[in-house]
Amino acid sequence: MEFAQGESEGETEAGTQAGTQAGTQAGTQAATQAGTETGSGTGAEVEPGTARPGGRTARVRAAVLRAAGDVLAERGFAHLDLADVARRAGVGKTTVYRRWGTVTGLVTDLLSDMAQQSVPRTETGSLLGDLTANTRLVARTLADPRQGALFKAVIAAATCDAKAAEALHGFYAVRVEEWAPCVARAAARGEVPEGTDAHEVVRAASAPLYYRLLTTTLPLDEAAADRAATAAVAAARAGAYVRDA
């Protein structure tokens, strides 16, 4: 969802960490969490994108995910083809078909990898400061030419493909969960009413930026990010996001 400036993610919660070395490190970390890939001849079914940590497997995964992101950004979900991704990544198409199976399996793994690479939350001591850090990160991610186009492609795919939608929802669930503690701490400090739904506040902060990306040609700059954060804080303080009893 959000990525640090110059990582081209997205936010990046935009751009992603670029380069084979950065991709390899991210792939190694993700592969460790995913578990080991079942060896050939075991007869066990392998989930899309699962792999042994480190080594060639991690390098292949990083190259394939990078190529998939490039295709999404350049041509959109409708033109994402496993054979084309394999060619771009410089790996055998049999490897790609065996590990990811479908384009939606590949997109799911890409979004999972992006969520793991996303920049952690910033805690400034005030809700406005925290949400401003969030919205500026989101704005930088969506303003990045590659990352903005990638998110547009995945969002478009989610409107017509159930598995793509599930993958996108999973990505944002991870990013919202990362930033929700900022709102919980603000409630503990008395900045917002008790019972404020932290997840709703985080969603409200970035929502105007996605609307701006998808429906206008207006710039996604710091001014837009700051307005979004200020509006979300004002609504939260007024009790707009207090959960129903």
PDB file of N, CA and C in Angstrom, residues 154-208:
ATOM      1  N   VAL A 154      -4.597  -3.499 -10.695  1.00  0.00           N
ATOM      2  CA  VAL A 154      -5.093  -4.492  -9.745  1.00  0.00           C
ATOM      3  C   VAL A 154      -6.496  -4.125  -9.260  1.00  0.00           C
ATOM      4  N   ILE A 155      -6.734  -2.855  -9.032  1.00  0.00           N
ATOM      5  CA  ILE A 155      -8.073  -2.423  -8.607  1.00  0.00           C
ATOM      6  C   ILE A 155      -9.085  -2.718  -9.701  1.00  0.00           C
ATOM      7  N   ALA A 156      -8.723  -2.458 -10.946  1.00  0.00           N
ATOM      8  CA  ALA A 156      -9.616  -2.762 -12.066  1.00  0.00           C
ATOM      9  C   ALA A 156      -9.894  -4.259 -12.140  1.00  0.00           C
ATOM     10  N   ALA A 157      -8.857  -5.069 -11.945  1.00  0.00           N
ATOM     11  CA  ALA A 157      -9.040  -6.522 -11.978  1.00  0.00           C
ATOM     12  C   ALA A 157      -9.968  -6.990 -10.866  1.00  0.00           C
ATOM     13  N   ALA A 158      -9.869  -6.345  -9.710  1.00  0.00           N
ATOM     14  CA  ALA A 158     -10.676  -6.745  -8.557  1.00  0.00           C
ATOM     15  C   ALA A 158     -12.161  -6.526  -8.786  1.00  0.00           C
ATOM     16  N   THR A 159     -12.522  -5.659  -9.712  1.00  0.00           N
ATOM     17  CA  THR A 159     -13.937  -5.403  -9.981  1.00  0.00           C
ATOM     18  C   THR A 159     -14.578  -6.511 -10.801  1.00  0.00           C
ATOM     19  N   CYS A 160     -13.788  -7.362 -11.426  1.00  0.00           N
ATOM     20  CA  CYS A 160     -14.357  -8.397 -12.297  1.00  0.00           C
ATOM     21  C   CYS A 160     -13.790  -9.784 -12.050  1.00  0.00           C
ATOM     22  N   ASP A 161     -12.842  -9.914 -11.119  1.00  0.00           N
ATOM     23  CA  ASP A 161     -12.241 -11.215 -10.838  1.00  0.00           C
ATOM     24  C   ASP A 161     -12.246 -11.430  -9.321  1.00  0.00           C
ATOM     25  N   ALA A 162     -12.969 -12.443  -8.874  1.00  0.00           N
ATOM     26  CA  ALA A 162     -13.141 -12.669  -7.438  1.00  0.00           C
ATOM     27  C   ALA A 162     -11.818 -12.945  -6.732  1.00  0.00           C
ATOM     28  N   LYS A 163     -10.930 -13.694  -7.363  1.00  0.00           N
ATOM     29  CA  LYS A 163      -9.657 -14.019  -6.726  1.00  0.00           C
ATOM     30  C   LYS A 163      -8.741 -12.800  -6.659  1.00  0.00           C
ATOM     31  N   ALA A 164      -8.784 -11.963  -7.690  1.00  0.00           N
ATOM     32  CA  ALA A 164      -8.011 -10.725  -7.649  1.00  0.00           C
ATOM     33  C   ALA A 164      -8.545  -9.819  -6.542  1.00  0.00           C
ATOM     34  N   ALA A 165      -9.867  -9.780  -6.388  1.00  0.00           N
ATOM     35  CA  ALA A 165     -10.472  -8.974  -5.333  1.00  0.00           C
ATOM     36  C   ALA A 165     -10.044  -9.485  -3.963  1.00  0.00           C
ATOM     37  N   GLU A 166     -10.034 -10.796  -3.796  1.00  0.00           N
ATOM     38  CA  GLU A 166      -9.622 -11.381  -2.519  1.00  0.00           C
ATOM     39  C   GLU A 166      -8.166 -11.026  -2.209  1.00  0.00           C
ATOM     40  N   ALA A 167      -7.316 -11.068  -3.219  1.00  0.00           N
ATOM     41  CA  ALA A 167      -5.904 -10.726  -3.027  1.00  0.00           C
ATOM     42  C   ALA A 167      -5.740  -9.264  -2.647  1.00  0.00           C
ATOM     43  N   LEU A 168      -6.497  -8.383  -3.311  1.00  0.00           N
ATOM     44  CA  LEU A 168      -6.415  -6.959  -3.012  1.00  0.00           C
ATOM     45  C   LEU A 168      -6.915  -6.668  -1.609  1.00  0.00           C
ATOM     46  N   HIS A 169      -8.016  -7.303  -1.229  1.00  0.00           N
ATOM     47  CA  HIS A 169      -8.545  -7.112   0.118  1.00  0.00           C
ATOM     48  C   HIS A 169      -7.530  -7.565   1.161  1.00  0.00           C
ATOM     49  N   GLY A 170      -6.845  -8.664   0.883  1.00  0.00           N
ATOM     50  CA  GLY A 170      -5.835  -9.151   1.813  1.00  0.00           C
ATOM     51  C   GLY A 170      -4.679  -8.173   1.963  1.00  0.00           C
ATOM     52  N   PHE A 171      -4.270  -7.580   0.851  1.00  0.00           N
ATOM     53  CA  PHE A 171      -3.177  -6.595   0.885  1.00  0.00           C
ATOM     54  C   PHE A 171      -3.545  -5.425   1.784  1.00  0.00           C
ATOM     55  N   TYR A 172      -4.741  -4.859   1.554  1.00  0.00           N
ATOM     56  CA  TYR A 172      -5.137  -3.689   2.338  1.00  0.00           C
ATOM     57  C   TYR A 172      -5.426  -4.039   3.785  1.00  0.00           C
ATOM     58  N   ALA A 173      -5.886  -5.256   4.049  1.00  0.00           N
ATOM     59  CA  ALA A 173      -6.102  -5.665   5.441  1.00  0.00           C
ATOM     60  C   ALA A 173      -4.790  -5.622   6.217  1.00  0.00           C
ATOM     61  N   VAL A 174      -3.717  -6.073   5.576  1.00  0.00           N
ATOM     62  CA  VAL A 174      -2.394  -6.044   6.221  1.00  0.00           C
ATOM     63  C   VAL A 174      -1.959  -4.612   6.489  1.00  0.00           C
ATOM     64  N   ARG A 175      -2.136  -3.724   5.507  1.00  0.00           N
ATOM     65  CA  ARG A 175      -1.671  -2.351   5.671  1.00  0.00           C
ATOM     66  C   ARG A 175      -2.508  -1.566   6.678  1.00  0.00           C
ATOM     67  N   VAL A 176      -3.824  -1.775   6.676  1.00  0.00           N
ATOM     68  CA  VAL A 176      -4.680  -1.093   7.656  1.00  0.00           C
ATOM     69  C   VAL A 176      -4.346  -1.577   9.060  1.00  0.00           C
ATOM     70  N   GLU A 177      -4.138  -2.872   9.200  1.00  0.00           N
ATOM     71  CA  GLU A 177      -3.788  -3.432  10.511  1.00  0.00           C
ATOM     72  C   GLU A 177      -2.470  -2.844  11.010  1.00  0.00           C
ATOM     73  N   GLU A 178      -1.529  -2.580  10.123  1.00  0.00           N
ATOM     74  CA  GLU A 178      -0.238  -1.998  10.505  1.00  0.00           C
ATOM     75  C   GLU A 178      -0.405  -0.611  11.126  1.00  0.00           C
ATOM     76  N   TRP A 179      -1.343   0.196  10.580  1.00  0.00           N
ATOM     77  CA  TRP A 179      -1.493   1.585  11.033  1.00  0.00           C
ATOM     78  C   TRP A 179      -2.558   1.770  12.114  1.00  0.00           C
ATOM     79  N   ALA A 180      -3.407   0.788  12.324  1.00  0.00           N
ATOM     80  CA  ALA A 180      -4.492   0.920  13.296  1.00  0.00           C
ATOM     81  C   ALA A 180      -4.015   1.261  14.712  1.00  0.00           C
ATOM     82  N   PRO A 181      -2.871   0.742  15.191  1.00  0.00           N
ATOM     83  CA  PRO A 181      -2.441   1.081  16.549  1.00  0.00           C
ATOM     84  C   PRO A 181      -2.240   2.579  16.779  1.00  0.00           C
ATOM     85  N   CYS A 182      -1.967   3.337  15.718  1.00  0.00           N
ATOM     86  CA  CYS A 182      -1.828   4.792  15.884  1.00  0.00           C
ATOM     87  C   CYS A 182      -3.128   5.401  16.392  1.00  0.00           C
ATOM     88  N   VAL A 183      -4.254   4.905  15.894  1.00  0.00           N
ATOM     89  CA  VAL A 183      -5.556   5.420  16.318  1.00  0.00           C
ATOM     90  C   VAL A 183      -5.882   4.923  17.714  1.00  0.00           C
ATOM     91  N   ALA A 184      -5.559   3.674  18.008  1.00  0.00           N
ATOM     92  CA  ALA A 184      -5.804   3.129  19.342  1.00  0.00           C
ATOM     93  C   ALA A 184      -5.033   3.925  20.393  1.00  0.00           C
ATOM     94  N   ARG A 185      -3.803   4.292  20.086  1.00  0.00           N
ATOM     95  CA  ARG A 185      -3.009   5.082  21.031  1.00  0.00           C
ATOM     96  C   ARG A 185      -3.575   6.495  21.164  1.00  0.00           C
ATOM     97  N   ALA A 186      -4.102   7.030  20.071  1.00  0.00           N
ATOM     98  CA  ALA A 186      -4.730   8.356  20.135  1.00  0.00           C
ATOM     99  C   ALA A 186      -5.951   8.314  21.033  1.00  0.00           C
ATOM    100  N   ALA A 187      -6.716   7.241  20.978  1.00  0.00           N
ATOM    101  CA  ALA A 187      -7.886   7.100  21.851  1.00  0.00           C
ATOM    102  C   ALA A 187      -7.444   7.022  23.305  1.00  0.00           C
ATOM    103  N   ALA A 188      -6.349   6.312  23.564  1.00  0.00           N
ATOM    104  CA  ALA A 188      -5.838   6.197  24.925  1.00  0.00           C
ATOM    105  C   ALA A 188      -5.362   7.551  25.452  1.00  0.00           C
ATOM    106  N   ARG A 189      -4.886   8.426  24.554  1.00  0.00           N
ATOM    107  CA  ARG A 189      -4.443   9.773  24.955  1.00  0.00           C
ATOM    108  C   ARG A 189      -5.618  10.744  25.068  1.00  0.00           C
ATOM    109  N   GLY A 190      -6.814  10.334  24.642  1.00  0.00           N
ATOM    110  CA  GLY A 190      -7.986  11.203  24.696  1.00  0.00           C
ATOM    111  C   GLY A 190      -8.144  12.093  23.484  1.00  0.00           C
ATOM    112  N   GLU A 191      -7.413  11.811  22.403  1.00  0.00           N
ATOM    113  CA  GLU A 191      -7.524  12.637  21.198  1.00  0.00           C
ATOM    114  C   GLU A 191      -8.813  12.359  20.430  1.00  0.00           C
ATOM    115  N   VAL A 192      -9.306  11.125  20.525  1.00  0.00           N
ATOM    116  CA  VAL A 192     -10.554  10.738  19.861  1.00  0.00           C
ATOM    117  C   VAL A 192     -11.402   9.986  20.884  1.00  0.00           C
ATOM    118  N   PRO A 193     -12.713   9.911  20.657  1.00  0.00           N
ATOM    119  CA  PRO A 193     -13.578   9.264  21.643  1.00  0.00           C
ATOM    120  C   PRO A 193     -13.246   7.788  21.840  1.00  0.00           C
ATOM    121  N   GLU A 194     -13.530   7.304  23.041  1.00  0.00           N
ATOM    122  CA  GLU A 194     -13.409   5.884  23.316  1.00  0.00           C
ATOM    123  C   GLU A 194     -14.357   5.118  22.397  1.00  0.00           C
ATOM    124  N   GLY A 195     -13.921   3.988  21.903  1.00  0.00           N
ATOM    125  CA  GLY A 195     -14.752   3.196  21.013  1.00  0.00           C
ATOM    126  C   GLY A 195     -14.590   3.549  19.547  1.00  0.00           C
ATOM    127  N   THR A 196     -13.659   4.461  19.240  1.00  0.00           N
ATOM    128  CA  THR A 196     -13.402   4.811  17.839  1.00  0.00           C
ATOM    129  C   THR A 196     -12.846   3.593  17.099  1.00  0.00           C
ATOM    130  N   ASP A 197     -13.395   3.325  15.936  1.00  0.00           N
ATOM    131  CA  ASP A 197     -12.945   2.196  15.120  1.00  0.00           C
ATOM    132  C   ASP A 197     -11.649   2.583  14.409  1.00  0.00           C
ATOM    133  N   ALA A 198     -10.544   2.056  14.893  1.00  0.00           N
ATOM    134  CA  ALA A 198      -9.226   2.436  14.370  1.00  0.00           C
ATOM    135  C   ALA A 198      -9.077   2.095  12.893  1.00  0.00           C
ATOM    136  N   HIS A 199      -9.591   0.948  12.480  1.00  0.00           N
ATOM    137  CA  HIS A 199      -9.451   0.532  11.088  1.00  0.00           C
ATOM    138  C   HIS A 199     -10.217   1.462  10.152  1.00  0.00           C
ATOM    139  N   GLU A 200     -11.401   1.891  10.583  1.00  0.00           N
ATOM    140  CA  GLU A 200     -12.183   2.805   9.754  1.00  0.00           C
ATOM    141  C   GLU A 200     -11.480   4.150   9.592  1.00  0.00           C
ATOM    142  N   VAL A 201     -10.843   4.617  10.647  1.00  0.00           N
ATOM    143  CA  VAL A 201     -10.134   5.901  10.571  1.00  0.00           C
ATOM    144  C   VAL A 201      -8.975   5.810   9.577  1.00  0.00           C
ATOM    145  N   VAL A 202      -8.222   4.725   9.621  1.00  0.00           N
ATOM    146  CA  VAL A 202      -7.095   4.553   8.695  1.00  0.00           C
ATOM    147  C   VAL A 202      -7.602   4.494   7.255  1.00  0.00           C
ATOM    148  N   ARG A 203      -8.688   3.769   7.041  1.00  0.00           N
ATOM    149  CA  ARG A 203      -9.253   3.701   5.686  1.00  0.00           C
ATOM    150  C   ARG A 203      -9.721   5.072   5.220  1.00  0.00           C
ATOM    151  N   ALA A 204     -10.341   5.818   6.133  1.00  0.00           N
ATOM    152  CA  ALA A 204     -10.858   7.137   5.769  1.00  0.00           C
ATOM    153  C   ALA A 204      -9.729   8.096   5.399  1.00  0.00           C
ATOM    154  N   ALA A 205      -8.576   7.931   6.016  1.00  0.00           N
ATOM    155  CA  ALA A 205      -7.455   8.839   5.744  1.00  0.00           C
ATOM    156  C   ALA A 205      -6.946   8.691   4.309  1.00  0.00           C
ATOM    157  N   SER A 206      -6.827   7.454   3.829  1.00  0.00           N
ATOM    158  CA  SER A 206      -6.261   7.252   2.494  1.00  0.00           C
ATOM    159  C   SER A 206      -7.299   7.219   1.378  1.00  0.00           C
ATOM    160  N   ALA A 207      -8.578   7.028   1.736  1.00  0.00           N
ATOM    161  CA  ALA A 207      -9.626   6.895   0.709  1.00  0.00           C
ATOM    162  C   ALA A 207      -9.660   8.054  -0.287  1.00  0.00           C
ATOM    163  N   PRO A 208      -9.559   9.323   0.160  1.00  0.00           N
ATOM    164  CA  PRO A 208      -9.611  10.421  -0.821  1.00  0.00           C
ATOM    165  C   PRO A 208      -8.481  10.363  -1.852  1.00  0.00           C
TER     166      PRO A 208
END
